[in-house]
mmCIF file of C-alpha atoms and ligand atoms in Angstrom:
data_model
loop_
_atom_site.group_PDB
_atom_site.id
_atom_site.type_symbol
_atom_site.label_atom_id
_atom_site.label_comp_id
_atom_site.label_asym_id
_atom_site.label_seq_id
_atom_site.Cartn_x
_atom_site.Cartn_y
_atom_site.Cartn_z
ATOM 1 C CA MET A 1 16.764 31.837 13.743
ATOM 2 C CA LYS A 2 14.713 32.863 10.703
ATOM 3 C CA SER A 3 15.616 31.666 7.213
ATOM 4 C CA GLU A 4 16.239 34.361 4.667
ATOM 5 C CA LYS A 5 16.430 32.136 1.712
ATOM 6 C CA ASN A 6 14.237 29.043 1.717
ATOM 7 C CA ILE A 7 14.916 26.464 -0.963
ATOM 8 C CA TRP A 8 11.483 24.903 -0.464
ATOM 9 C CA ASN A 9 9.814 28.100 -1.619
ATOM 10 C CA GLU A 10 11.897 28.145 -4.811
ATOM 11 C CA LEU A 11 10.854 24.736 -6.109
ATOM 12 C CA LYS A 12 8.184 24.648 -8.768
ATOM 13 C CA LYS A 13 5.196 22.311 -8.070
ATOM 14 C CA PRO A 14 5.150 19.378 -8.387
ATOM 15 C CA PHE A 15 8.816 19.023 -7.580
ATOM 16 C CA LEU A 16 10.722 15.731 -7.582
ATOM 17 C CA ILE A 17 13.262 14.574 -5.009
ATOM 18 C CA LEU A 18 15.629 11.629 -4.935
ATOM 19 C CA ALA A 19 14.874 9.813 -1.714
ATOM 20 C CA PRO A 20 17.720 9.416 0.762
ATOM 21 C CA MET A 21 18.900 5.799 0.673
ATOM 22 C CA GLU A 22 21.589 4.591 2.981
ATOM 23 C CA GLY A 23 24.268 2.742 1.047
ATOM 24 C CA VAL A 24 22.834 3.888 -2.297
ATOM 25 C CA THR A 25 22.543 7.614 -2.724
ATOM 26 C CA ASP A 26 26.166 8.426 -1.999
ATOM 27 C CA ILE A 27 28.200 11.138 -3.676
ATOM 28 C CA ALA A 28 29.091 8.965 -6.740
ATOM 29 C CA PHE A 29 25.563 7.706 -7.322
ATOM 30 C CA ARG A 30 24.067 11.191 -6.975
ATOM 31 C CA GLN A 31 26.331 12.363 -9.771
ATOM 32 C CA VAL A 32 25.049 9.415 -11.857
ATOM 33 C CA ILE A 33 21.436 10.497 -11.298
ATOM 34 C CA ALA A 34 22.351 14.103 -12.024
ATOM 35 C CA LYS A 35 23.787 13.027 -15.314
ATOM 36 C CA ALA A 36 20.843 10.748 -16.231
ATOM 37 C CA GLY A 37 18.306 13.515 -15.438
ATOM 38 C CA ARG A 38 18.382 15.371 -12.188
ATOM 39 C CA PRO A 39 15.577 15.615 -9.670
ATOM 40 C CA ASP A 40 14.739 19.108 -8.398
ATOM 41 C CA LEU A 41 16.338 18.296 -5.083
ATOM 42 C CA PHE A 42 18.776 15.773 -3.637
ATOM 43 C CA PHE A 43 19.037 14.491 -0.119
ATOM 44 C CA THR A 44 22.130 12.905 1.431
ATOM 45 C CA GLU A 45 22.107 9.460 3.095
ATOM 46 C CA PHE A 46 21.332 10.002 6.734
ATOM 47 C CA THR A 47 24.097 11.052 9.081
ATOM 48 C CA ASN A 48 24.030 10.376 12.835
ATOM 49 C CA VAL A 49 24.148 13.552 14.898
ATOM 50 C CA SER A 50 26.040 11.959 17.733
ATOM 51 C CA SER A 51 28.634 10.505 15.340
ATOM 52 C CA TYR A 52 29.245 14.011 14.084
ATOM 53 C CA VAL A 53 29.922 15.432 17.527
ATOM 54 C CA SER A 54 32.204 12.578 18.621
ATOM 55 C CA GLU A 55 35.924 12.752 17.935
ATOM 56 C CA LYS A 56 35.870 9.210 16.619
ATOM 57 C CA GLY A 57 32.862 9.645 14.338
ATOM 58 C CA ARG A 58 33.478 13.141 12.975
ATOM 59 C CA GLU A 59 35.595 12.146 10.030
ATOM 60 C CA ASN A 60 33.143 9.556 8.846
ATOM 61 C CA ALA A 61 30.178 11.890 9.325
ATOM 62 C CA LEU A 62 31.956 14.638 7.241
ATOM 63 C CA GLU A 63 32.684 12.055 4.534
ATOM 64 C CA ARG A 64 28.950 11.262 4.322
ATOM 65 C CA LEU A 65 28.221 14.992 4.142
ATOM 66 C CA LYS A 66 30.570 15.620 1.283
ATOM 67 C CA ILE A 67 28.865 17.142 -1.725
ATOM 68 C CA THR A 68 29.735 18.235 -5.275
ATOM 69 C CA PRO A 69 28.453 21.166 -7.314
ATOM 70 C CA SER A 70 26.190 18.842 -9.342
ATOM 71 C CA ASP A 71 24.369 17.979 -6.063
ATOM 72 C CA SER A 72 23.129 21.455 -5.471
ATOM 73 C CA PRO A 73 20.505 22.063 -4.165
ATOM 74 C CA ILE A 74 20.851 19.381 -1.607
ATOM 75 C CA ILE A 75 19.374 18.721 1.871
ATOM 76 C CA ALA A 76 21.451 17.064 4.615
ATOM 77 C CA GLN A 77 19.447 14.347 6.323
ATOM 78 C CA ILE A 78 20.316 13.672 9.973
ATOM 79 C CA TRP A 79 19.110 11.346 12.646
ATOM 80 C CA GLY A 80 19.695 10.732 16.376
ATOM 81 C CA LYS A 81 18.007 11.415 19.639
ATOM 82 C CA ASN A 82 20.310 13.827 21.472
ATOM 83 C CA PRO A 83 18.976 17.363 21.233
ATOM 84 C CA ASP A 84 22.407 18.930 22.010
ATOM 85 C CA HIS A 85 23.868 17.011 19.117
ATOM 86 C CA PHE A 86 21.071 18.158 16.808
ATOM 87 C CA SER A 87 21.990 21.676 17.730
ATOM 88 C CA GLU A 88 25.679 21.200 17.177
ATOM 89 C CA ILE A 89 25.491 19.549 13.732
ATOM 90 C CA SER A 90 22.861 21.971 12.528
ATOM 91 C CA SER A 91 25.148 24.952 13.222
ATOM 92 C CA ALA A 92 27.677 23.565 10.731
ATOM 93 C CA LEU A 93 25.530 22.370 7.836
ATOM 94 C CA GLU A 94 25.065 25.761 6.102
ATOM 95 C CA SER A 95 28.820 26.324 5.823
ATOM 96 C CA LEU A 96 29.130 22.845 4.266
ATOM 97 C CA GLY A 97 26.975 23.985 1.364
ATOM 98 C CA PHE A 98 23.568 22.557 2.213
ATOM 99 C CA SER A 99 20.245 24.214 1.349
ATOM 100 C CA GLY A 100 18.321 22.611 4.172
ATOM 101 C CA ILE A 101 18.248 20.130 6.990
ATOM 102 C CA ASP A 102 15.925 17.138 7.137
ATOM 103 C CA ILE A 103 15.380 15.095 10.292
ATOM 104 C CA ASN A 104 14.720 11.366 9.779
ATOM 105 C CA MET A 105 11.775 10.226 11.833
ATOM 106 C CA GLY A 106 10.843 7.244 9.690
ATOM 107 C CA CYS A 107 13.720 4.805 9.459
ATOM 108 C CA PRO A 108 12.492 1.322 10.577
ATOM 109 C CA ASP A 109 15.979 -0.158 11.040
ATOM 110 C CA ARG A 110 16.224 -2.006 14.385
ATOM 111 C CA HIS A 111 19.655 -0.531 15.336
ATOM 112 C CA VAL A 112 18.492 2.970 14.534
ATOM 113 C CA ASN A 113 15.238 2.464 16.505
ATOM 114 C CA ARG A 114 16.977 0.896 19.462
ATOM 115 C CA ALA A 115 19.198 3.982 19.529
ATOM 116 C CA GLY A 116 15.986 6.038 19.788
ATOM 117 C CA GLY A 117 16.238 7.514 16.300
ATOM 118 C CA GLY A 118 14.344 7.221 13.028
ATOM 119 C CA ALA A 119 10.749 5.898 13.437
ATOM 120 C CA ALA A 120 11.302 5.505 17.215
ATOM 121 C CA MET A 121 10.772 9.263 17.413
ATOM 122 C CA ILE A 122 7.097 8.601 16.677
ATOM 123 C CA LYS A 123 6.955 7.021 20.126
ATOM 124 C CA THR A 124 8.759 9.917 21.843
ATOM 125 C CA PRO A 125 6.920 12.928 20.465
ATOM 126 C CA GLU A 126 8.226 15.365 23.091
ATOM 127 C CA LEU A 127 11.754 14.442 22.245
ATOM 128 C CA ALA A 128 10.976 14.754 18.503
ATOM 129 C CA ILE A 129 9.761 18.317 19.095
ATOM 130 C CA GLU A 130 12.822 19.150 21.146
ATOM 131 C CA CYS A 131 15.169 17.823 18.486
ATOM 132 C CA ILE A 132 13.376 19.845 15.801
ATOM 133 C CA ASN A 133 13.524 23.059 17.911
ATOM 134 C CA ARG A 134 17.223 22.551 18.795
ATOM 135 C CA ALA A 135 18.099 22.033 15.163
ATOM 136 C CA LYS A 136 16.205 25.238 14.208
ATOM 137 C CA GLU A 137 17.829 27.281 16.941
ATOM 138 C CA THR A 138 21.348 27.128 15.481
ATOM 139 C CA THR A 139 20.729 27.445 11.764
ATOM 140 C CA ASN A 140 19.379 29.750 9.187
ATOM 141 C CA LEU A 141 18.580 26.767 6.974
ATOM 142 C CA PRO A 142 15.040 25.503 6.591
ATOM 143 C CA VAL A 143 14.290 22.447 8.626
ATOM 144 C CA SER A 144 12.050 19.573 7.442
ATOM 145 C CA VAL A 145 11.062 16.102 8.592
ATOM 146 C CA LYS A 146 10.687 12.818 6.743
ATOM 147 C CA THR A 147 8.468 10.288 8.525
ATOM 148 C CA ARG A 148 5.984 7.425 8.310
ATOM 149 C CA LEU A 149 2.290 7.277 9.120
ATOM 150 C CA GLY A 150 2.828 5.729 12.527
ATOM 151 C CA TYR A 151 4.877 3.213 14.407
ATOM 152 C CA THR A 152 2.576 0.224 14.813
ATOM 153 C CA TYR A 153 -0.947 1.116 13.789
ATOM 154 C CA LEU A 154 -2.241 3.049 10.805
ATOM 155 C CA ASP A 155 -4.628 5.067 12.927
ATOM 156 C CA GLU A 156 -1.688 6.768 14.674
ATOM 157 C CA TRP A 157 -1.219 8.930 11.569
ATOM 158 C CA LYS A 158 -3.572 11.824 12.520
ATOM 159 C CA GLU A 159 -2.125 12.517 15.978
ATOM 160 C CA TRP A 160 1.461 12.120 14.800
ATOM 161 C CA LEU A 161 1.159 14.255 11.689
ATOM 162 C CA THR A 162 -0.864 16.903 13.645
ATOM 163 C CA LEU A 163 2.029 17.174 16.072
ATOM 164 C CA LEU A 164 4.592 17.556 13.285
ATOM 165 C CA LEU A 165 2.513 20.040 11.339
ATOM 166 C CA ASN A 166 2.359 22.223 14.487
ATOM 167 C CA GLN A 167 6.168 22.573 14.441
ATOM 168 C CA ASN A 168 6.316 25.223 11.690
ATOM 169 C CA LEU A 169 8.367 22.924 9.485
ATOM 170 C CA SER A 170 9.418 24.061 5.982
ATOM 171 C CA ALA A 171 8.522 20.696 4.517
ATOM 172 C CA LEU A 172 7.132 17.327 5.639
ATOM 173 C CA THR A 173 7.774 14.163 3.607
ATOM 174 C CA ILE A 174 5.439 11.268 4.372
ATOM 175 C CA HIS A 175 6.324 7.720 3.455
ATOM 176 C CA LEU A 176 2.789 6.374 3.291
ATOM 177 C CA ARG A 177 3.241 3.415 5.517
ATOM 178 C CA THR A 178 3.701 2.615 9.240
ATOM 179 C CA ARG A 179 7.033 1.475 10.622
ATOM 180 C CA LYS A 180 5.535 -1.963 11.246
ATOM 181 C CA GLU A 181 4.483 -2.266 7.661
ATOM 182 C CA MET A 182 8.090 -1.738 6.529
ATOM 183 C CA SER A 183 7.746 -1.885 2.739
ATOM 184 C CA LYS A 184 5.577 -5.030 2.781
ATOM 185 C CA VAL A 185 2.202 -3.569 1.959
ATOM 186 C CA PRO A 186 1.230 -1.051 -0.751
ATOM 187 C CA ALA A 187 1.625 2.627 0.225
ATOM 188 C CA HIS A 188 -1.598 4.114 1.677
ATOM 189 C CA PHE A 189 -2.472 6.495 -1.166
ATOM 190 C CA GLU A 190 -6.050 6.438 0.042
ATOM 191 C CA LEU A 191 -5.062 8.708 2.937
ATOM 192 C CA ILE A 192 -3.733 11.511 0.710
ATOM 193 C CA PRO A 193 -7.048 13.567 0.696
ATOM 194 C CA GLU A 194 -7.261 13.498 4.520
ATOM 195 C CA ILE A 195 -3.620 14.313 4.960
ATOM 196 C CA LEU A 196 -3.865 17.216 2.586
ATOM 197 C CA LYS A 197 -6.870 18.511 4.510
ATOM 198 C CA LEU A 198 -4.982 18.363 7.721
ATOM 199 C CA ARG A 199 -1.946 20.121 6.290
ATOM 200 C CA ASN A 200 -4.161 22.846 4.824
ATOM 201 C CA GLU A 201 -5.897 23.405 8.182
ATOM 202 C CA ILE A 202 -2.832 23.371 10.388
ATOM 203 C CA ALA A 203 0.189 24.438 8.290
ATOM 204 C CA PRO A 204 -0.626 25.603 4.779
ATOM 205 C CA GLU A 205 2.935 26.948 4.485
ATOM 206 C CA THR A 206 4.535 23.549 5.099
ATOM 207 C CA LYS A 207 5.341 21.811 1.785
ATOM 208 C CA LEU A 208 3.855 18.327 1.632
ATOM 209 C CA ILE A 209 5.861 15.629 -0.102
ATOM 210 C CA ILE A 210 4.463 12.213 -0.801
ATOM 211 C CA ASN A 211 6.682 9.154 -0.827
ATOM 212 C CA GLY A 212 6.279 5.395 -1.293
ATOM 213 C CA ASP A 213 5.911 3.165 -4.434
ATOM 214 C CA ILE A 214 6.136 6.101 -6.856
ATOM 215 C CA LYS A 215 8.301 4.776 -9.657
ATOM 216 C CA ASP A 216 8.956 7.726 -11.927
ATOM 217 C CA LYS A 217 8.074 11.188 -13.095
ATOM 218 C CA SER A 218 4.983 10.117 -15.006
ATOM 219 C CA GLU A 219 3.532 8.282 -12.039
ATOM 220 C CA ALA A 220 4.147 11.339 -9.843
ATOM 221 C CA GLU A 221 2.346 13.493 -12.411
ATOM 222 C CA LYS A 222 -0.675 11.172 -12.448
ATOM 223 C CA ILE A 223 -1.004 11.410 -8.665
ATOM 224 C CA TYR A 224 -0.568 15.203 -8.892
ATOM 225 C CA GLU A 225 -3.370 15.465 -11.440
ATOM 226 C CA LYS A 226 -5.688 13.755 -8.867
ATOM 227 C CA TYR A 227 -4.314 15.743 -5.870
ATOM 228 C CA PRO A 228 -2.893 19.078 -6.969
ATOM 229 C CA GLY A 229 -2.553 20.164 -3.334
ATOM 230 C CA ILE A 230 0.612 17.993 -3.042
ATOM 231 C CA ASP A 231 3.773 20.008 -3.372
ATOM 232 C CA GLY A 232 6.285 17.332 -4.373
ATOM 233 C CA PHE A 233 7.108 13.687 -4.698
ATOM 234 C CA MET A 234 10.073 11.680 -3.478
ATOM 235 C CA ILE A 235 11.264 8.691 -5.512
ATOM 236 C CA GLY A 236 13.523 6.039 -4.025
ATOM 237 C CA ARG A 237 13.603 2.514 -5.401
ATOM 238 C CA GLY A 238 12.378 3.754 -8.772
ATOM 239 C CA VAL A 239 15.973 4.537 -9.616
ATOM 240 C CA PHE A 240 16.820 0.841 -9.464
ATOM 241 C CA GLN A 241 14.386 0.187 -12.313
ATOM 242 C CA ASN A 242 15.301 3.229 -14.296
ATOM 243 C CA PRO A 243 18.002 5.707 -13.340
ATOM 244 C CA PHE A 244 16.419 8.078 -15.845
ATOM 245 C CA CYS A 245 13.170 8.052 -13.755
ATOM 246 C CA PHE A 246 13.261 11.803 -13.142
ATOM 247 C CA THR A 247 12.833 12.366 -16.857
ATOM 248 C CA ASP A 248 10.300 11.060 -19.319
ATOM 249 C CA HIS A 249 12.989 8.856 -20.777
ATOM 250 C CA LEU A 250 13.662 5.150 -20.496
ATOM 251 C CA GLY A 251 17.415 4.692 -20.720
ATOM 252 C CA THR A 252 18.663 2.723 -23.746
ATOM 253 C CA LYS A 253 21.175 -0.035 -23.392
ATOM 254 C CA THR A 254 23.972 2.211 -24.705
ATOM 255 C CA GLU A 255 23.040 4.968 -22.287
ATOM 256 C CA LEU A 256 22.953 2.528 -19.401
ATOM 257 C CA PHE A 257 26.428 1.240 -20.280
ATOM 258 C CA GLU A 258 27.668 4.893 -20.472
ATOM 259 C CA LEU A 259 26.100 5.565 -17.104
ATOM 260 C CA LEU A 260 27.796 2.486 -15.562
ATOM 261 C CA ASN A 261 31.169 3.675 -16.913
ATOM 262 C CA PHE A 262 30.468 7.139 -15.444
ATOM 263 C CA HIS A 263 29.644 5.530 -12.124
ATOM 264 C CA LEU A 264 32.972 3.713 -12.164
ATOM 265 C CA ASP A 265 34.785 7.006 -12.946
ATOM 266 C CA LYS A 266 33.047 8.780 -10.017
ATOM 267 C CA PHE A 267 33.761 5.831 -7.685
ATOM 268 C CA ASP A 268 37.483 6.020 -8.653
ATOM 269 C CA GLU A 269 37.571 9.794 -8.190
ATOM 270 C CA GLU A 270 36.165 9.410 -4.654
ATOM 271 C CA SER A 271 38.427 6.436 -3.807
ATOM 272 C CA LYS A 272 41.468 8.572 -4.603
ATOM 273 C CA GLU A 273 40.582 10.865 -1.749
ATOM 274 C CA THR A 274 39.282 8.328 0.712
ATOM 275 C CA TYR A 275 39.385 4.589 0.761
ATOM 276 C CA HIS A 276 36.106 3.057 -0.501
ATOM 277 C CA SER A 277 35.494 -0.677 -0.476
ATOM 278 C CA PHE A 278 34.885 -2.072 -3.967
ATOM 279 C CA GLU A 279 32.397 -4.816 -2.973
ATOM 280 C CA PRO A 280 29.361 -2.513 -2.282
ATOM 281 C CA LEU A 281 29.729 -1.146 -5.787
ATOM 282 C CA LYS A 282 28.546 -4.480 -7.157
ATOM 283 C CA HIS A 283 25.054 -3.843 -5.786
ATOM 284 C CA TYR A 284 24.549 -1.234 -8.418
ATOM 285 C CA PHE A 285 25.398 -3.399 -11.430
ATOM 286 C CA LYS A 286 21.880 -4.720 -11.887
ATOM 287 C CA ILE A 287 20.590 -1.158 -12.296
ATOM 288 C CA TYR A 288 22.602 -0.796 -15.488
ATOM 289 C CA LEU A 289 22.623 -4.340 -16.777
ATOM 290 C CA ASN A 290 19.109 -5.501 -16.915
ATOM 291 C CA ASN A 291 16.343 -6.434 -19.320
ATOM 292 C CA PHE A 292 18.344 -7.320 -22.421
ATOM 293 C CA PRO A 293 19.571 -10.649 -23.724
ATOM 294 C CA GLY A 294 22.913 -11.520 -22.095
ATOM 295 C CA ALA A 295 22.464 -9.056 -19.218
ATOM 296 C CA SER A 296 22.594 -11.692 -16.475
ATOM 297 C CA GLU A 297 25.645 -13.324 -18.093
ATOM 298 C CA ILE A 298 27.652 -10.142 -18.049
ATOM 299 C CA ARG A 299 26.436 -9.316 -14.567
ATOM 300 C CA ASN A 300 27.563 -12.714 -13.328
ATOM 301 C CA LYS A 301 31.036 -11.965 -14.739
ATOM 302 C CA LEU A 302 31.128 -8.602 -13.129
ATOM 303 C CA MET A 303 30.260 -10.174 -9.789
ATOM 304 C CA GLN A 304 33.563 -12.039 -9.853
ATOM 305 C CA THR A 305 35.619 -8.863 -10.181
ATOM 306 C CA HIS A 306 37.736 -7.157 -7.537
ATOM 307 C CA SER A 307 38.374 -3.716 -8.980
ATOM 308 C CA THR A 308 36.948 -1.084 -11.334
ATOM 309 C CA LYS A 309 39.829 -1.913 -13.671
ATOM 310 C CA GLU A 310 38.583 -5.479 -14.020
ATOM 311 C CA VAL A 311 35.042 -4.222 -14.592
ATOM 312 C CA ARG A 312 36.165 -1.886 -17.292
ATOM 313 C CA GLU A 313 38.065 -4.703 -19.045
ATOM 314 C CA ILE A 314 34.928 -6.901 -19.171
ATOM 315 C CA LEU A 315 32.765 -4.032 -20.333
ATOM 316 C CA LYS A 316 35.272 -3.183 -23.147
ATOM 317 C CA ASN A 317 35.038 -6.682 -24.549
ATOM 318 C CA PHE A 318 31.319 -6.710 -24.519
ATOM 319 C CA SER A 319 29.698 -5.387 -27.680
ATOM 320 C CA ILE A 320 26.632 -3.248 -27.087
HETATM 321 C C1 LIG B 401 18.332 0.812 0.615
HETATM 322 C C2 LIG B 401 17.478 1.853 1.248
HETATM 323 C C3 LIG B 401 18.040 2.789 2.156
HETATM 324 C C4 LIG B 401 17.235 3.809 2.738
HETATM 325 N N1 LIG B 401 17.841 4.733 3.517
HETATM 326 C C5 LIG B 401 17.122 5.794 3.960
HETATM 327 C C6 LIG B 401 17.725 6.913 4.631
HETATM 328 O O1 LIG B 401 18.956 6.976 4.821
HETATM 329 N N2 LIG B 401 16.918 7.916 5.066
HETATM 330 C C7 LIG B 401 15.569 7.904 4.830
HETATM 331 O O2 LIG B 401 14.858 8.846 5.219
HETATM 332 N N3 LIG B 401 14.968 6.874 4.200
HETATM 333 C C8 LIG B 401 15.692 5.848 3.782
HETATM 334 N N4 LIG B 401 15.101 4.858 3.010
HETATM 335 C C9 LIG B 401 13.639 4.965 2.652
HETATM 336 C C10 LIG B 401 13.469 5.731 1.349
HETATM 337 O O3 LIG B 401 13.942 7.058 1.403
HETATM 338 C C11 LIG B 401 11.986 5.720 0.959
HETATM 339 O O4 LIG B 401 11.241 6.328 1.978
HETATM 340 C C12 LIG B 401 11.398 4.328 0.778
HETATM 341 O O5 LIG B 401 12.271 3.541 -0.049
HETATM 342 C C13 LIG B 401 10.009 4.384 0.088
HETATM 343 O O6 LIG B 401 10.123 5.045 -1.159
HETATM 344 P P1 LIG B 401 10.181 4.311 -2.593
HETATM 345 O O7 LIG B 401 9.022 3.375 -2.606
HETATM 346 O O8 LIG B 401 10.123 5.323 -3.638
HETATM 347 O O9 LIG B 401 11.482 3.507 -2.580
HETATM 348 C C14 LIG B 401 15.869 3.844 2.452
HETATM 349 C C15 LIG B 401 15.310 2.889 1.561
HETATM 350 C C16 LIG B 401 16.072 1.947 0.977
HETATM 351 C C17 LIG B 401 15.479 0.956 0.005
#
């Protein structure tokens, strides 16, 4: 099916995207980032296509695909290896409010790869093509892919990206590392000129998004100055250092406290509808309580808490 409205064509270059991060960029945290300074586009955490089609997994999949108005525009990221399941989930995503569908072909997680998904797709290119085509068949939404440079060796990049660029994708996000490199070596920025050349030769219409080690807006702008052919940048772990990273602003201590309180509010709102374990919320505390005298002391106290109510009590007694 042909897209009538394509979000990727509406974004102004160089656009910024919050990277999908499993266990991080959930509905509550995306609202935090939207409040701090929104990127041009959000992605969901990845959702397994086979989970969505199974009776047992459907509820959980739909929970992961829940969005709010402040998310919009937002892309649903999906992963898996069963083409029928790609087809089925893709037929539903437009009515759930998404502006596009992104297929994860870069995740290095062992469980995901053993299940044939994420970066394992690099080793099964025919299946990768089939999954892309089956997703496209049942939706009007633009379909994109997020991937790495290769599975084991860096020199896989040309063959793999050539194959993807031949699929008439709306966008291609490249995390500039191989699966084997995980996040242990610096991103391969040196390959950008060659990747741009390849994209321009094969698929000038496909938006090219660069990802890996880009901390904030100003870093993205510096890379763009050097390589204006890039369409957009995706920032992931940069939000851990500064949740205001999509703006030119470095959050003040007061703003970070406000943001933490806002995160607690959003967590509570979500928990009213569906049970959410409190423990994982603690992983976020260091984002807000960092780099000022007494930060670790208050963080240690918060790590002993069992509810948002207890967190609020401690924060109230702490003078900013
Ligand atoms: C905790 C965590 C979870 C992630 N989950 C996903 C995911 O669900 N889908 C995905 O495509 N990439 C995922 N990634 C990879 C990021 O989207 C991104 O490609 C990677 O962190 C490199 O970008 P950065 O250097 O800006 O962080 C995850 C990364 C982290 C750190």
